[in-house]
Amino acid sequence: MEFITFTSIDVSRIVGQAIINSYKKSIRKKLQVNLENPDVEIHALVRENEFLLGINTTGKSLHKRGYRVYEHPAALKPTIAAAMLKISGWTPHRSLIDPMCGGATIPIEAAFIAHNIAPNRYRTDFAFLKHKMFKVEEFEEFRKRTLEKERINGFEIYGMEKFQKHLEGGIKNAEKAGVRRAINFKIGDATIKTDYPPALEFIVTNPPYGVRMIPDEKTLHLYEKILETLKNIAPGSTLVLITAATKRFQKAVEKTKTQIKEAKRVIHGQLKTTIFKCKI
Ligand SMILES: C[S@@+](CC[C@H](N)C(=O)[O-])C[C@H]1O[C@@H](n2cnc3c(N)ncnc32)[C@H](O)[C@@H]1O
């Protein structure tokens, strides 16, 4: 058995020294190092016999879109919302609802896709802008071309929510994101047939998991009721749903004889969740 004789502290010391030495050799100046607020962030990874070195060109995480003026207590990461829309197979000319939309992350990301809006279009702090190898003028030209491609058309994107406070928060987020007019918001209960708009083709949603917002035993009942309601109003539609209550959702699926087409595991914050794609 082989023992590891170094730690990550040794790796960072050696890599850090190598960077300082190489900078001095090529620029003939001592590198000023600021670990709290670096201009360039270098990542080193040692994995068995592999050594990987990379530069962070993004800066802060891409899920920080900048439109979240209302912070829902169980908000979904916008990057996961966008991935769920992709998994669903939805295209902008098909009708879509998030019937438990909370702070409206899913409808906002859908509106971005439908209107060709780059989600981080006004972001000015990408890390690559500080790197000498990137040309800021080229990036500005690219940003201008991207903004010119935006279009605002009428699509059927709905956001429904049971609680007024969250619905109002979702509307504020959509306003900040510049897509308020692209989303039809309404108060409604996901378990009540008559609350839904007609002719729905795609349902993409992030219901309560029973961890933070409702007691565990009620989650199974809620999931069953939602599936039954959807079977009633939108047979043949596609449902994409994310939950940490995987077993309870699977039970509800069995009880309602719903077909799971795909299941993907994903870590959301501290929680192990699954994204399910179902045929209703
Ligand atoms: C996990 S949160 C959604 C968070 C949202 N994806 C976001 O990013 O802000 C679930 C939402 O479902 C709502 N909800 C719970 N039961 C509902 C029901 N029967 N009908 C409609 N909305 C419901 C809750 O009020 C909550 O806002």
GROMACS .gro file of C-alpha atoms and ligand atoms in nm:
model
  307
    1MET     CA    1   0.000   0.000   0.000
    2GLU     CA    2   0.132   0.344  -0.094
    3PHE     CA    3   0.101   0.636   0.145
    4ILE     CA    4   0.045   0.994   0.036
    5THR     CA    5   0.336   1.195   0.168
    6PHE     CA    6   0.210   1.545   0.086
    7THR     CA    7  -0.102   1.754   0.145
    8SER     CA    8  -0.290   2.023  -0.047
    9ILE     CA    9  -0.092   2.284   0.151
   10ASP     CA   10   0.231   2.145   0.000
   11VAL     CA   11   0.077   2.155  -0.349
   12SER     CA   12  -0.032   2.519  -0.311
   13ARG     CA   13   0.313   2.619  -0.173
   14ILE     CA   14   0.503   2.455  -0.461
   15VAL     CA   15   0.266   2.575  -0.734
   16GLY     CA   16   0.260   2.928  -0.583
   17GLN     CA   17   0.640   2.942  -0.574
   18ALA     CA   18   0.664   2.814  -0.934
   19ILE     CA   19   0.426   3.091  -1.050
   20ILE     CA   20   0.624   3.359  -0.862
   21ASN     CA   21   0.952   3.229  -1.011
   22SER     CA   22   0.821   3.209  -1.366
   23TYR     CA   23   0.670   3.560  -1.342
   24LYS     CA   24   1.001   3.700  -1.221
   25LYS     CA   25   1.186   3.524  -1.503
   26SER     CA   26   0.961   3.656  -1.780
   27ILE     CA   27   0.857   4.004  -1.647
   28ARG     CA   28   1.167   4.073  -1.435
   29LYS     CA   29   0.953   4.199  -1.151
   30LYS     CA   30   0.842   4.046  -0.823
   31LEU     CA   31   0.479   3.929  -0.839
   32GLN     CA   32   0.248   4.101  -0.589
   33VAL     CA   33   0.030   3.826  -0.440
   34ASN     CA   34  -0.312   3.903  -0.292
   35LEU     CA   35  -0.485   3.584  -0.184
   36GLU     CA   36  -0.796   3.768  -0.055
   37ASN     CA   37  -0.878   3.950  -0.378
   38PRO     CA   38  -0.673   3.802  -0.663
   39ASP     CA   39  -0.670   3.940  -1.019
   40VAL     CA   40  -0.597   3.595  -1.159
   41GLU     CA   41  -0.712   3.275  -0.986
   42ILE     CA   42  -0.515   2.959  -1.060
   43HIS     CA   43  -0.648   2.616  -0.966
   44ALA     CA   44  -0.419   2.316  -0.916
   45LEU     CA   45  -0.558   1.965  -0.885
   46VAL     CA   46  -0.363   1.650  -0.802
   47ARG     CA   47  -0.557   1.333  -0.875
   48GLU     CA   48  -0.362   1.007  -0.842
   49ASN     CA   49  -0.092   1.041  -1.110
   50GLU     CA   50  -0.253   1.340  -1.278
   51PHE     CA   51  -0.173   1.708  -1.223
   52LEU     CA   52  -0.415   1.963  -1.366
   53LEU     CA   53  -0.355   2.337  -1.371
   54GLY     CA   54  -0.628   2.580  -1.475
   55ILE     CA   55  -0.715   2.950  -1.476
   56ASN     CA   56  -1.057   3.068  -1.362
   57THR     CA   57  -1.189   3.268  -1.658
   58THR     CA   58  -1.542   3.307  -1.516
   59GLY     CA   59  -1.499   3.474  -1.176
   60LYS     CA   60  -1.799   3.438  -0.951
   61SER     CA   61  -2.032   3.148  -1.032
   62LEU     CA   62  -2.245   3.171  -1.348
   63HIS     CA   63  -2.559   3.094  -1.146
   64LYS     CA   64  -2.541   3.445  -0.999
   65ARG     CA   65  -2.747   3.613  -1.269
   66GLY     CA   66  -2.809   3.940  -1.086
   67TYR     CA   67  -3.190   3.948  -1.118
   68ARG     CA   68  -3.282   3.799  -0.782
   69VAL     CA   69  -3.418   4.099  -0.593
   70TYR     CA   70  -3.664   3.868  -0.413
   71GLU     CA   71  -3.482   3.582  -0.241
   72HIS     CA   72  -3.727   3.290  -0.209
   73PRO     CA   73  -3.641   3.077   0.098
   74ALA     CA   74  -3.608   2.763  -0.119
   75ALA     CA   75  -3.486   2.918  -0.443
   76LEU     CA   76  -3.352   2.702  -0.725
   77LYS     CA   77  -3.015   2.770  -0.887
   78PRO     CA   78  -3.085   2.939  -1.224
   79THR     CA   79  -2.830   2.712  -1.394
   80ILE     CA   80  -3.025   2.405  -1.276
   81ALA     CA   81  -3.354   2.566  -1.389
   82ALA     CA   82  -3.204   2.622  -1.737
   83ALA     CA   83  -3.077   2.260  -1.743
   84MET     CA   84  -3.428   2.132  -1.652
   85LEU     CA   85  -3.577   2.326  -1.943
   86LYS     CA   86  -3.319   2.171  -2.174
   87ILE     CA   87  -3.389   1.819  -2.040
   88SER     CA   88  -3.763   1.872  -2.093
   89GLY     CA   89  -3.719   1.921  -2.469
   90TRP     CA   90  -3.934   2.237  -2.452
   91THR     CA   91  -3.900   2.482  -2.740
   92PRO     CA   92  -4.033   2.840  -2.721
   93HIS     CA   93  -4.337   2.784  -2.941
   94ARG     CA   94  -4.480   2.521  -2.703
   95SER     CA   95  -4.678   2.615  -2.391
   96LEU     CA   96  -4.500   2.587  -2.058
   97ILE     CA   97  -4.592   2.627  -1.691
   98ASP     CA   98  -4.417   2.616  -1.357
   99PRO     CA   99  -4.725   2.566  -1.133
  100MET     CA  100  -4.522   2.618  -0.810
  101CYS     CA  101  -4.299   2.897  -0.935
  102GLY     CA  102  -4.197   3.069  -0.608
  103GLY     CA  103  -3.946   3.340  -0.707
  104ALA     CA  104  -4.003   3.252  -1.076
  105THR     CA  105  -3.655   3.118  -1.156
  106ILE     CA  106  -3.786   2.861  -1.407
  107PRO     CA  107  -4.020   3.099  -1.600
  108ILE     CA  108  -3.747   3.368  -1.607
  109GLU     CA  109  -3.488   3.126  -1.748
  110ALA     CA  110  -3.750   3.006  -2.002
  111ALA     CA  111  -3.816   3.367  -2.105
  112PHE     CA  112  -3.440   3.420  -2.157
  113ILE     CA  113  -3.426   3.114  -2.384
  114ALA     CA  114  -3.741   3.211  -2.576
  115HIS     CA  115  -3.622   3.566  -2.638
  116ASN     CA  116  -3.261   3.482  -2.710
  117ILE     CA  117  -3.143   3.678  -2.408
  118ALA     CA  118  -2.798   3.593  -2.270
  119PRO     CA  119  -2.860   3.530  -1.896
  120ASN     CA  120  -2.553   3.729  -1.786
  121ARG     CA  121  -2.586   3.999  -2.048
  122TYR     CA  122  -2.508   4.294  -1.823
  123ARG     CA  123  -2.239   4.125  -1.623
  124THR     CA  124  -1.913   4.320  -1.635
  125ASP     CA  125  -1.699   4.127  -1.388
  126PHE     CA  126  -1.600   3.814  -1.580
  127ALA     CA  127  -1.253   3.709  -1.462
  128PHE     CA  128  -1.121   3.676  -1.818
  129LEU     CA  129  -1.157   4.053  -1.865
  130LYS     CA  130  -0.857   4.093  -1.633
  131HIS     CA  131  -0.645   3.845  -1.829
  132LYS     CA  132  -0.397   3.994  -2.075
  133MET     CA  133  -0.459   3.717  -2.332
  134PHE     CA  134  -0.822   3.832  -2.385
  135LYS     CA  135  -0.908   4.141  -2.584
  136VAL     CA  136  -1.173   4.353  -2.410
  137GLU     CA  137  -1.272   4.516  -2.744
  138GLU     CA  138  -1.345   4.174  -2.896
  139PHE     CA  139  -1.562   4.086  -2.598
  140GLU     CA  140  -1.753   4.419  -2.623
  141GLU     CA  141  -1.815   4.355  -2.993
  142PHE     CA  142  -1.941   4.004  -2.909
  143ARG     CA  143  -2.168   4.143  -2.633
  144LYS     CA  144  -2.311   4.402  -2.875
  145ARG     CA  145  -2.389   4.136  -3.136
  146THR     CA  146  -2.550   3.917  -2.867
  147LEU     CA  147  -2.773   4.201  -2.744
  148GLU     CA  148  -2.881   4.280  -3.101
  149LYS     CA  149  -3.010   3.922  -3.138
  150GLU     CA  150  -3.260   3.966  -2.852
  151ARG     CA  151  -3.623   3.957  -2.961
  152ILE     CA  152  -3.947   3.994  -2.772
  153ASN     CA  153  -4.233   3.783  -2.908
  154GLY     CA  154  -4.545   3.645  -2.749
  155PHE     CA  155  -4.486   3.300  -2.603
  156GLU     CA  156  -4.698   3.099  -2.363
  157ILE     CA  157  -4.488   3.091  -2.047
  158TYR     CA  158  -4.681   3.069  -1.720
  159GLY     CA  159  -4.576   3.103  -1.358
  160MET     CA  160  -4.834   2.995  -1.099
  161GLU     CA  161  -4.796   3.009  -0.720
  162LYS     CA  162  -5.021   2.947  -0.420
  163PHE     CA  163  -4.886   3.228  -0.202
  164GLN     CA  164  -4.924   3.597  -0.287
  165LYS     CA  165  -4.595   3.693  -0.122
  166HIS     CA  166  -4.391   3.457  -0.341
  167LEU     CA  167  -4.586   3.547  -0.654
  168GLU     CA  168  -4.516   3.917  -0.597
  169GLY     CA  169  -4.150   3.831  -0.537
  170GLY     CA  170  -4.140   3.633  -0.862
  171ILE     CA  171  -4.290   3.928  -1.051
  172LYS     CA  172  -4.021   4.159  -0.904
  173ASN     CA  173  -3.748   3.917  -1.014
  174ALA     CA  174  -3.896   3.902  -1.366
  175GLU     CA  175  -3.908   4.283  -1.380
  176LYS     CA  176  -3.544   4.306  -1.276
  177ALA     CA  177  -3.453   4.041  -1.538
  178GLY     CA  178  -3.632   4.250  -1.804
  179VAL     CA  179  -3.879   3.972  -1.896
  180ARG     CA  180  -4.190   4.066  -1.697
  181ARG     CA  181  -4.400   4.103  -2.014
  182ALA     CA  182  -4.294   3.759  -2.138
  183ILE     CA  183  -4.445   3.567  -1.843
  184ASN     CA  184  -4.811   3.520  -1.748
  185PHE     CA  185  -4.821   3.515  -1.369
  186LYS     CA  186  -5.118   3.389  -1.170
  187ILE     CA  187  -5.219   3.288  -0.821
  188GLY     CA  188  -5.327   2.926  -0.816
  189ASP     CA  189  -5.300   2.584  -0.658
  190ALA     CA  190  -5.110   2.314  -0.847
  191THR     CA  191  -5.354   2.050  -0.718
  192ILE     CA  192  -5.666   2.225  -0.853
  193LYS     CA  193  -5.758   2.155  -1.217
  194THR     CA  194  -5.946   2.478  -1.279
  195ASP     CA  195  -5.650   2.693  -1.172
  196TYR     CA  196  -5.442   2.590  -1.476
  197PRO     CA  197  -5.444   2.761  -1.816
  198PRO     CA  198  -5.567   2.539  -2.103
  199ALA     CA  199  -5.365   2.324  -2.348
  200LEU     CA  200  -5.041   2.280  -2.157
  201GLU     CA  201  -4.759   2.087  -2.322
  202PHE     CA  202  -4.469   2.122  -2.077
  203ILE     CA  203  -4.463   2.141  -1.697
  204VAL     CA  204  -4.125   2.219  -1.545
  205THR     CA  205  -4.127   2.262  -1.170
  206ASN     CA  206  -3.947   2.262  -0.836
  207PRO     CA  207  -4.208   2.164  -0.573
  208PRO     CA  208  -4.149   2.168  -0.195
  209TYR     CA  209  -3.935   1.870  -0.087
  210GLY     CA  210  -4.082   1.831   0.259
  211VAL     CA  211  -3.748   1.936   0.406
  212ARG     CA  212  -3.793   2.304   0.468
  213MET     CA  213  -4.142   2.412   0.372
  214ILE     CA  214  -4.399   2.140   0.449
  215PRO     CA  215  -4.398   1.839   0.683
  216ASP     CA  216  -4.272   1.509   0.531
  217GLU     CA  217  -4.600   1.314   0.539
  218LYS     CA  218  -4.776   1.582   0.335
  219THR     CA  219  -4.523   1.571   0.050
  220LEU     CA  220  -4.634   1.231  -0.085
  221HIS     CA  221  -4.994   1.348  -0.084
  222LEU     CA  222  -4.900   1.672  -0.263
  223TYR     CA  223  -4.700   1.484  -0.530
  224GLU     CA  224  -4.985   1.240  -0.588
  225LYS     CA  225  -5.240   1.518  -0.617
  226ILE     CA  226  -5.025   1.713  -0.864
  227LEU     CA  227  -4.972   1.405  -1.085
  228GLU     CA  228  -5.344   1.321  -1.077
  229THR     CA  229  -5.434   1.681  -1.166
  230LEU     CA  230  -5.186   1.690  -1.455
  231LYS     CA  231  -5.318   1.357  -1.590
  232ASN     CA  232  -5.659   1.514  -1.593
  233ILE     CA  233  -5.579   1.846  -1.760
  234ALA     CA  234  -5.273   1.771  -1.974
  235PRO     CA  235  -5.252   1.403  -2.077
  236GLY     CA  236  -4.954   1.337  -2.305
  237SER     CA  237  -4.763   1.639  -2.173
  238THR     CA  238  -4.404   1.630  -2.043
  239LEU     CA  239  -4.324   1.691  -1.677
  240VAL     CA  240  -3.975   1.774  -1.550
  241LEU     CA  241  -3.954   1.798  -1.173
  242ILE     CA  242  -3.666   1.832  -0.927
  243THR     CA  243  -3.692   1.695  -0.574
  244ALA     CA  244  -3.481   1.581  -0.281
  245ALA     CA  245  -3.775   1.360  -0.173
  246THR     CA  246  -3.686   1.103  -0.440
  247LYS     CA  247  -3.853   0.803  -0.275
  248ARG     CA  248  -4.175   0.993  -0.209
  249PHE     CA  249  -4.191   1.110  -0.569
  250GLN     CA  250  -4.128   0.754  -0.694
  251LYS     CA  251  -4.413   0.630  -0.471
  252ALA     CA  252  -4.647   0.894  -0.612
  253VAL     CA  253  -4.540   0.794  -0.965
  254GLU     CA  254  -4.623   0.428  -0.893
  255LYS     CA  255  -4.960   0.512  -0.739
  256THR     CA  256  -5.065   0.732  -1.031
  257LYS     CA  257  -4.914   0.497  -1.295
  258THR     CA  258  -4.698   0.777  -1.438
  259GLN     CA  259  -4.411   0.689  -1.668
  260ILE     CA  260  -4.056   0.802  -1.571
  261LYS     CA  261  -3.852   0.858  -1.889
  262GLU     CA  262  -3.528   0.978  -1.730
  263ALA     CA  263  -3.381   1.046  -1.386
  264LYS     CA  264  -3.064   1.246  -1.321
  265ARG     CA  265  -2.899   1.295  -0.984
  266VAL     CA  266  -2.780   1.645  -0.906
  267ILE     CA  267  -2.640   1.817  -0.598
  268HIS     CA  268  -2.837   2.134  -0.519
  269GLY     CA  269  -2.667   2.330  -0.241
  270GLN     CA  270  -2.634   2.080   0.043
  271LEU     CA  271  -2.909   1.851  -0.089
  272LYS     CA  272  -2.894   1.537  -0.303
  273THR     CA  273  -3.175   1.587  -0.552
  274THR     CA  274  -3.306   1.407  -0.861
  275ILE     CA  275  -3.442   1.561  -1.179
  276PHE     CA  276  -3.722   1.340  -1.313
  277LYS     CA  277  -3.857   1.356  -1.668
  278CYS     CA  278  -4.202   1.197  -1.694
  279LYS     CA  279  -4.466   1.139  -1.955
  280ILE     CA  280  -4.804   1.244  -1.816
  281LIG     C1  281  -3.921   2.499  -0.376
  281LIG     S1  282  -4.027   2.635  -0.391
  281LIG     C2  283  -4.000   2.695  -0.555
  281LIG     C3  284  -3.884   2.790  -0.563
  281LIG     C4  285  -3.862   2.847  -0.701
  281LIG     N1  286  -3.825   2.745  -0.797
  281LIG     C5  287  -3.757   2.958  -0.697
  281LIG     O1  288  -3.648   2.940  -0.755
  281LIG     O2  289  -3.781   3.061  -0.633
  281LIG     C6  290  -4.184   2.564  -0.402
  281LIG     C7  291  -4.298   2.663  -0.413
  281LIG     O3  292  -4.420   2.590  -0.429
  281LIG     C8  293  -4.523   2.664  -0.367
  281LIG     N2  294  -4.635   2.570  -0.345
  281LIG     C9  295  -4.647   2.473  -0.250
  281LIG     N3  296  -4.762   2.406  -0.268
  281LIG    C10  297  -4.824   2.460  -0.375
  281LIG    C11  298  -4.945   2.433  -0.445
  281LIG     N4  299  -5.027   2.337  -0.405
  281LIG     N5  300  -4.975   2.507  -0.552
  281LIG    C12  301  -4.895   2.607  -0.595
  281LIG     N6  302  -4.779   2.638  -0.534
  281LIG    C13  303  -4.743   2.566  -0.426
  281LIG    C14  304  -4.457   2.716  -0.241
  281LIG     O4  305  -4.528   2.828  -0.191
  281LIG    C15  306  -4.318   2.752  -0.292
  281LIG     O5  307  -4.311   2.887  -0.330
   0.00000   0.00000   0.00000
